Tab-separated table of C-alpha atoms and ligand atoms in Angstrom:
chain	number	residue	atom	x	y	z
B	1	UNK	CA	90.052	104.829	74.938
B	2	UNK	CA	91.675	101.538	75.687
B	3	UNK	CA	91.067	99.667	78.908
B	4	UNK	CA	93.705	99.345	81.577
B	5	UNK	CA	93.853	96.951	84.466
B	6	UNK	CA	92.610	98.774	87.487
B	7	UNK	CA	92.572	97.876	91.141
B	8	UNK	CA	89.673	95.616	91.987
B	9	UNK	CA	86.376	97.437	91.935
B	10	UNK	CA	83.160	96.161	93.438
B	11	UNK	CA	80.721	95.126	90.810
B	12	UNK	CA	77.680	96.615	92.527
B	13	UNK	CA	79.483	99.930	92.838
B	14	UNK	CA	80.201	99.923	89.142
B	15	UNK	CA	76.550	99.076	88.499
B	16	UNK	CA	75.536	102.033	90.580
B	17	UNK	CA	77.797	104.215	88.474
B	18	UNK	CA	75.849	103.266	85.382
B	19	UNK	CA	78.060	100.668	83.711
B	20	UNK	CA	76.726	97.278	82.758
B	21	UNK	CA	78.951	94.276	83.096
B	22	UNK	CA	78.723	91.734	80.307
B	23	UNK	CA	77.710	88.220	81.154
B	24	UNK	CA	80.015	85.411	80.088
B	25	UNK	CA	83.720	85.718	79.784
B	26	UNK	CA	84.276	89.415	79.681
B	27	UNK	CA	82.522	89.857	82.999
B	28	UNK	CA	86.003	89.921	84.472
B	29	UNK	CA	85.937	93.524	83.377
B	30	UNK	CA	83.117	95.973	83.702
B	31	UNK	CA	82.631	97.172	80.155
B	32	UNK	CA	80.695	100.323	79.585
B	33	UNK	CA	77.997	99.189	77.163
B	34	UNK	CA	76.828	102.727	76.530
B	35	UNK	CA	79.912	103.154	74.384
B	36	UNK	CA	79.098	101.918	70.892
B	37	UNK	CA	81.177	98.949	69.843
B	38	UNK	CA	83.390	100.399	67.170
B	39	UNK	CA	83.848	97.204	65.187
B	40	UNK	CA	81.570	94.525	63.797
B	41	UNK	CA	84.430	92.064	63.516
B	42	UNK	CA	87.546	91.680	65.618
B	43	UNK	CA	90.531	89.473	64.962
B	44	UNK	CA	92.900	88.353	67.670
B	45	UNK	CA	95.995	86.223	67.281
B	46	UNK	CA	97.195	83.738	69.897
B	47	UNK	CA	100.845	82.741	69.522
B	48	UNK	CA	101.937	79.729	71.582
B	49	UNK	CA	105.494	78.617	72.414
B	50	UNK	CA	104.389	75.108	71.431
B	51	UNK	CA	101.051	73.408	71.027
B	52	UNK	CA	101.975	70.131	72.694
B	53	UNK	CA	102.037	71.538	76.215
B	54	UNK	CA	98.795	70.400	77.913
B	55	UNK	CA	98.736	73.274	80.394
B	56	UNK	CA	99.201	75.963	77.747
B	57	UNK	CA	96.616	74.257	75.528
B	58	UNK	CA	94.128	74.387	78.371
B	59	UNK	CA	94.623	78.152	78.559
B	60	UNK	CA	94.102	78.327	74.805
B	61	UNK	CA	90.911	76.234	74.985
B	62	UNK	CA	89.552	78.609	77.580
B	63	UNK	CA	90.337	81.621	75.355
B	64	UNK	CA	88.450	80.006	72.469
B	65	UNK	CA	85.481	79.006	74.641
B	66	UNK	CA	85.233	82.584	75.877
B	67	UNK	CA	85.447	83.989	72.351
B	68	UNK	CA	82.560	81.748	71.310
B	69	UNK	CA	80.434	82.847	74.260
B	70	UNK	CA	81.230	86.493	73.687
B	71	UNK	CA	80.386	86.284	70.006
B	72	UNK	CA	76.890	85.156	70.903
B	73	UNK	CA	76.383	87.837	73.494
B	74	UNK	CA	77.893	90.765	71.648
B	75	UNK	CA	76.910	89.865	68.067
B	76	UNK	CA	80.410	90.922	67.062
B	77	UNK	CA	82.258	88.446	64.891
B	78	UNK	CA	85.296	87.307	66.858
B	79	UNK	CA	88.064	85.520	65.033
B	80	UNK	CA	90.755	83.802	67.123
B	81	UNK	CA	93.724	82.521	65.120
B	82	UNK	CA	96.341	80.344	66.787
B	83	UNK	CA	99.976	79.952	65.749
B	84	UNK	CA	102.419	77.293	66.972
B	85	UNK	CA	105.938	78.673	67.462
B	86	UNK	CA	107.388	75.156	67.844
B	87	UNK	CA	109.884	76.160	70.576
B	88	UNK	CA	111.493	78.559	68.114
B	89	UNK	CA	111.781	82.250	69.046
B	90	UNK	CA	112.779	83.416	65.585
B	91	UNK	CA	109.790	81.583	64.094
B	92	UNK	CA	107.623	83.308	66.713
B	93	UNK	CA	109.045	86.714	65.767
B	94	UNK	CA	108.168	86.073	62.110
B	95	UNK	CA	104.676	84.928	63.063
B	96	UNK	CA	104.075	88.101	65.039
B	97	UNK	CA	105.366	90.230	62.154
B	98	UNK	CA	102.818	88.496	59.944
B	99	UNK	CA	99.974	89.244	62.379
B	100	UNK	CA	101.095	92.872	62.453
B	101	UNK	CA	101.129	92.998	58.659
B	102	UNK	CA	97.625	91.571	58.569
B	103	UNK	CA	96.524	94.217	61.083
B	104	UNK	CA	95.164	91.974	63.813
B	105	UNK	CA	93.361	93.966	66.494
B	106	UNK	CA	95.213	92.480	69.471
B	107	UNK	CA	97.661	89.613	70.055
B	108	UNK	CA	98.157	87.220	72.961
B	109	UNK	CA	101.746	86.013	73.190
B	110	UNK	CA	103.152	82.999	75.023
B	111	UNK	CA	106.839	83.774	74.481
B	112	UNK	CA	109.274	81.027	73.553
B	113	UNK	CA	112.067	82.801	75.373
B	114	UNK	CA	110.810	85.126	78.052
B	115	UNK	CA	113.869	87.402	77.843
B	116	UNK	CA	113.356	87.973	74.108
B	117	UNK	CA	110.307	90.239	74.260
B	118	UNK	CA	112.094	93.497	73.480
B	119	UNK	CA	112.038	93.361	69.651
B	120	UNK	CA	108.492	92.110	69.613
B	121	UNK	CA	107.352	94.978	71.794
B	122	UNK	CA	109.134	97.532	69.571
B	123	UNK	CA	107.286	96.150	66.552
B	124	UNK	CA	103.789	96.021	68.054
B	125	UNK	CA	104.317	99.482	69.497
B	126	UNK	CA	105.170	100.886	66.047
B	127	UNK	CA	102.051	99.242	64.653
B	128	UNK	CA	99.957	100.231	67.708
B	129	UNK	CA	98.671	96.703	68.238
B	130	UNK	CA	98.156	95.960	71.945
B	131	UNK	CA	99.479	92.669	73.324
B	132	UNK	CA	98.746	90.438	76.275
B	133	UNK	CA	101.721	88.289	77.220
B	134	UNK	CA	100.930	85.256	79.330
B	135	UNK	CA	102.473	82.287	81.164
B	136	UNK	CA	106.113	83.185	80.414
B	137	UNK	CA	106.822	86.446	82.154
B	138	UNK	CA	109.002	89.051	80.420
B	139	UNK	CA	111.562	91.056	82.362
B	140	UNK	CA	110.236	94.381	83.754
B	141	UNK	CA	112.427	96.491	81.425
B	142	UNK	CA	110.591	94.958	78.458
B	143	UNK	CA	107.165	95.229	80.077
B	144	UNK	CA	107.835	98.932	80.598
B	145	UNK	CA	108.647	99.655	76.970
B	146	UNK	CA	105.050	100.468	76.091
B	147	UNK	CA	101.754	101.116	77.889
B	148	UNK	CA	99.773	98.657	75.844
B	149	UNK	CA	101.722	95.581	76.919
B	150	UNK	CA	100.011	93.490	79.584
B	151	UNK	CA	100.912	90.332	81.457
B	152	UNK	CA	98.518	87.727	82.835
B	153	UNK	CA	99.855	84.862	84.908
B	154	UNK	CA	100.216	83.421	88.365
B	155	UNK	CA	102.848	84.062	91.030
B	156	UNK	CA	105.485	81.352	90.671
B	157	UNK	CA	106.687	81.717	94.257
B	158	UNK	CA	103.177	81.099	95.581
B	159	UNK	CA	102.980	77.752	93.756
B	160	UNK	CA	106.282	76.632	95.293
B	161	UNK	CA	105.196	77.676	98.785
B	162	UNK	CA	101.985	75.702	98.398
B	163	UNK	CA	103.903	72.578	97.403
B	164	UNK	CA	105.869	72.908	100.624
B	165	UNK	CA	102.633	73.361	102.518
B	166	UNK	CA	101.152	70.164	101.077
B	167	UNK	CA	104.093	68.208	102.458
B	168	UNK	CA	104.055	69.999	105.804
B	169	UNK	CA	100.336	69.344	106.234
B	170	UNK	CA	100.837	65.658	105.488
B	171	UNK	CA	103.614	65.455	108.086
B	172	UNK	CA	101.439	67.275	110.608
B	173	UNK	CA	98.694	64.742	110.011
B	174	UNK	CA	101.081	61.941	110.902
B	175	UNK	CA	102.538	60.988	107.564
B	176	UNK	CA	106.065	59.612	108.009
B	177	UNK	CA	108.196	61.177	105.295
B	178	UNK	CA	111.636	60.811	106.863
B	179	UNK	CA	111.849	57.090	106.119
B	180	UNK	CA	115.442	56.588	107.280
B	181	UNK	CA	114.865	58.659	110.417
B	182	UNK	CA	117.988	60.811	109.959
B	183	UNK	CA	116.040	64.005	110.640
B	184	UNK	CA	116.555	65.198	107.050
B	185	UNK	CA	114.129	65.027	104.125
B	186	UNK	CA	115.965	63.646	101.107
B	187	UNK	CA	114.266	64.856	97.926
B	188	UNK	CA	114.640	64.913	94.162
B	189	UNK	CA	113.362	67.847	92.110
B	190	UNK	CA	112.079	67.652	88.540
B	191	UNK	CA	112.492	71.090	87.041
B	192	UNK	CA	110.902	72.870	84.069
B	193	UNK	CA	112.880	74.771	81.449
B	194	UNK	CA	116.021	76.444	82.750
B	195	UNK	CA	115.547	80.206	82.984
B	196	UNK	CA	111.725	79.996	83.142
B	197	UNK	CA	110.384	81.965	86.114
B	198	UNK	CA	108.222	79.002	87.080
B	199	UNK	CA	111.207	76.650	87.290
B	200	UNK	CA	113.463	78.949	89.261
B	201	UNK	CA	110.916	80.276	91.746
B	202	UNK	CA	108.866	77.136	92.269
B	203	UNK	CA	111.977	75.096	93.092
B	204	UNK	CA	113.359	77.726	95.409
B	205	UNK	CA	110.160	78.465	97.317
B	206	UNK	CA	109.041	74.876	97.809
B	207	UNK	CA	112.244	74.106	99.699
B	208	UNK	CA	112.238	77.467	101.468
B	209	UNK	CA	108.750	76.720	102.837
B	210	UNK	CA	109.970	73.413	104.269
B	211	UNK	CA	113.074	74.904	105.822
B	212	UNK	CA	111.190	77.853	107.288
B	213	UNK	CA	108.910	75.369	108.993
B	214	UNK	CA	111.969	73.860	110.636
B	215	UNK	CA	112.587	70.842	108.401
B	216	UNK	CA	116.054	69.961	107.251
B	217	UNK	CA	116.275	69.045	103.599
B	218	UNK	CA	118.835	67.506	101.303
B	219	UNK	CA	118.714	67.517	97.532
B	220	UNK	CA	119.732	64.122	96.144
B	221	UNK	CA	119.264	65.386	92.610
B	222	UNK	CA	117.595	68.155	90.700
B	223	UNK	CA	117.485	68.498	86.949
B	224	UNK	CA	115.379	69.792	84.111
B	225	UNK	CA	112.889	67.584	82.304
B	226	UNK	CA	111.676	70.576	80.265
B	227	UNK	CA	108.062	70.332	81.589
B	228	UNK	CA	107.720	67.040	79.724
B	229	UNK	CA	106.368	63.722	80.898
B	230	UNK	CA	108.658	61.481	78.831
B	231	UNK	CA	111.821	63.289	79.866
B	232	UNK	CA	110.739	63.173	83.512
B	233	UNK	CA	110.127	59.454	83.322
B	234	UNK	CA	113.666	58.873	81.995
B	235	UNK	CA	115.176	61.143	84.624
B	236	UNK	CA	113.258	59.398	87.375
B	237	UNK	CA	114.289	55.942	86.144
B	238	UNK	CA	117.884	57.128	86.359
B	239	UNK	CA	117.377	58.482	89.888
B	240	UNK	CA	115.648	55.332	91.138
B	241	UNK	CA	118.560	53.324	89.796
B	242	UNK	CA	120.959	55.597	91.636
B	243	UNK	CA	119.146	56.338	94.910
B	244	UNK	CA	116.449	53.666	95.216
B	245	UNK	CA	114.612	53.917	98.503
B	246	UNK	CA	116.679	56.870	99.691
B	247	UNK	CA	114.312	59.226	97.873
B	248	UNK	CA	111.793	60.447	100.441
B	249	UNK	CA	109.928	63.020	98.348
B	250	UNK	CA	109.594	63.857	94.657
B	251	UNK	CA	108.916	67.518	93.991
B	252	UNK	CA	107.995	68.387	90.443
B	253	UNK	CA	107.702	71.858	88.915
B	254	UNK	CA	104.578	70.659	87.063
B	255	UNK	CA	102.066	67.805	86.830
B	256	UNK	CA	103.202	66.483	83.470
B	257	UNK	CA	106.613	65.681	84.934
B	258	UNK	CA	105.036	64.302	88.124
B	259	UNK	CA	103.003	61.936	85.933
B	260	UNK	CA	106.216	60.856	84.203
B	261	UNK	CA	107.747	60.143	87.621
B	262	UNK	CA	104.736	57.998	88.549
B	263	UNK	CA	105.209	55.876	85.425
B	264	UNK	CA	108.873	55.391	86.330
B	265	UNK	CA	107.993	54.368	89.891
B	266	UNK	CA	105.370	51.961	88.633
B	267	UNK	CA	107.792	50.395	86.193
B	268	UNK	CA	110.294	49.899	88.979
B	269	UNK	CA	107.768	48.361	91.311
B	270	UNK	CA	107.181	51.287	93.659
B	271	UNK	CA	103.475	50.938	93.608
B	272	UNK	CA	102.009	54.163	94.858
B	273	UNK	CA	102.691	57.501	96.440
B	274	UNK	CA	102.659	55.875	99.860
B	275	UNK	CA	106.139	54.637	98.966
B	276	UNK	CA	107.437	57.966	97.701
B	277	UNK	CA	105.149	61.017	97.853
B	278	UNK	CA	104.972	63.096	94.673
B	279	UNK	CA	103.794	66.683	94.496
B	280	UNK	CA	103.092	68.538	91.251
B	281	UNK	CA	101.721	71.860	90.040
B	282	UNK	CA	98.990	72.776	87.485
B	283	UNK	CA	95.965	70.704	88.443
B	284	UNK	CA	95.746	68.741	85.175
B	285	UNK	CA	92.873	66.241	85.069
B	286	UNK	CA	95.247	63.278	85.009
B	287	UNK	CA	97.014	64.561	88.098
B	288	UNK	CA	93.682	64.834	89.894
B	289	UNK	CA	92.985	61.223	88.934
B	290	UNK	CA	96.422	60.235	90.247
B	291	UNK	CA	95.701	61.980	93.557
B	292	UNK	CA	92.376	60.198	93.887
B	293	UNK	CA	94.152	56.902	93.190
B	294	UNK	CA	96.820	57.607	95.850
B	295	UNK	CA	99.554	57.853	93.245
B	296	UNK	CA	100.281	61.487	94.030
B	297	UNK	CA	100.162	63.352	97.320
B	298	UNK	CA	98.894	66.594	95.865
B	299	UNK	CA	99.170	69.375	93.342
B	300	UNK	CA	98.758	73.127	93.159
B	301	UNK	CA	96.038	74.420	90.868
B	302	UNK	CA	97.515	76.842	88.357
B	303	UNK	CA	94.171	78.035	87.106
B	304	UNK	CA	94.408	77.716	83.312
B	305	UNK	CA	90.677	78.204	82.763
B	306	UNK	CA	90.649	81.467	84.651
B	307	UNK	CA	93.877	82.650	83.014
B	308	UNK	CA	92.313	81.983	79.601
B	309	UNK	CA	89.185	83.874	80.619
B	310	UNK	CA	91.236	86.869	81.777
B	311	UNK	CA	93.369	86.820	78.614
B	312	UNK	CA	90.317	86.727	76.382
B	313	UNK	CA	88.610	89.519	78.325
B	314	UNK	CA	91.617	91.749	78.028
B	315	UNK	CA	92.120	90.973	74.324
B	316	UNK	CA	88.483	91.608	73.577
B	317	UNK	CA	88.404	94.922	75.336
B	318	UNK	CA	91.653	96.044	73.737
B	319	UNK	CA	90.536	94.884	70.298
B	320	UNK	CA	87.095	96.397	70.549
B	321	UNK	CA	88.455	99.723	71.805
B	322	UNK	CA	86.161	99.694	74.773
B	323	UNK	CA	86.887	101.264	78.074
B	324	UNK	CA	86.809	98.965	81.030
B	325	UNK	CA	87.598	98.519	84.628
B	326	UNK	CA	88.862	95.402	86.256
B	327	UNK	CA	86.185	94.188	88.604
B	328	UNK	CA	87.026	90.851	90.144
B	329	UNK	CA	89.046	90.510	93.245
B	330	UNK	CA	92.276	89.451	91.607
B	331	UNK	CA	95.542	91.137	92.346
B	332	UNK	CA	96.284	93.548	89.514
B	333	UNK	CA	98.082	96.704	88.485
B	334	UNK	CA	97.885	98.735	85.303
B	335	UNK	CA	99.886	96.118	83.426
B	336	UNK	CA	99.782	92.886	85.428
B	337	UNK	CA	97.023	90.542	86.477
B	338	UNK	CA	97.675	87.591	88.780
B	339	UNK	CA	95.389	84.577	89.136
B	340	UNK	CA	95.817	82.874	92.521
B	341	UNK	CA	96.831	79.233	92.998
B	342	UNK	CA	95.037	76.700	95.155
B	343	UNK	CA	96.176	73.588	97.002
B	344	UNK	CA	94.656	70.303	95.842
B	345	UNK	CA	94.923	67.096	97.856
B	346	UNK	CA	92.678	64.065	98.237
B	347	UNK	CA	90.896	65.870	101.049
B	348	UNK	CA	89.484	68.675	98.940
B	349	UNK	CA	88.982	66.616	95.781
B	350	UNK	CA	85.457	65.436	95.247
J	401	GAL	C1	103.947	76.582	83.565
J	401	GAL	C2	103.212	75.270	83.704
J	401	GAL	C3	103.954	74.195	82.959
J	401	GAL	C4	104.230	74.618	81.529
J	401	GAL	C5	104.883	75.980	81.479
J	401	GAL	C6	105.053	76.463	80.049
J	401	GAL	O1	103.224	77.594	84.200
J	401	GAL	O2	103.110	74.924	85.054
J	401	GAL	O3	103.233	72.993	82.984
J	401	GAL	O4	103.021	74.652	80.843
J	401	GAL	O5	104.115	76.913	82.216
J	401	GAL	O6	105.547	77.759	80.019
């Protein structure tokens, strides 16, 4: 029997029912160890939309670290093979066909184009190879095409709301954001890929949070920098040229782009975030450094380590044909698992 995500279950209760939860990474799920492991070797494929994205690579690193830990604990050989789809959906489709042909036990997929999951799901369903899609959320119609398709991610709207909250908290603590005193917050928004759920919802909900708190806002400019630092730097240089000191806040759909904006500000002689506050999302190490150095007001932790741990756990259980129950207190349904975000500012950074 294959595992399904179940509503959170208390670990001690599961213990009392006779199951033993594994230590290490698959302790996200209570695996019934009385069931014999049906395989001595499992092979999982991890297909990434591109391998130059630091956030996605952090998820991947966590998957690999978990596989290594689990191999030691379970004495099952665990092979994790990674494929780079190089921003190319048709290349990704071919790569997945290859993994199907080679009879991988389970596949984790970071789609290139999140609305192009349908064909992939048809193929893995025919081959009966379960998949865990992550980070780029397919549309519900595709998710519902087969039982053995799972999604692990974080709620995009929540990240946007938290960005708004970071700014609101700063204002409440006396930070003057409205530099020109016109009663309106003039902002620029660096956006991720068009059509990506994290671009659309993060942008929308960050502003909504501000407006719901009674602030008036005005967008001076918003444009995509495709999640990338270099593109964000160029965009920001353009905006500084155009708007100069009129920019009162820089909201960025991710940290990479926020870091690009910082470089642009530094080049143009705006020395730190005290001049123009910048808020990102992801919680990359370099963003945390920038916050400590007062170059960024804050970020929202998009917990890549925990997402990787959950992805590995699910893959392992699916690949090993074990039954399982979801045990940690994360929001989940049969097919979806959501890892919560967390606000990071200088105050809670040690
Ligand atoms: C987002 C993340 C971005 C980028 C994107 C790729 O969740 O915040 O930095 O990695 O996923 O899909």
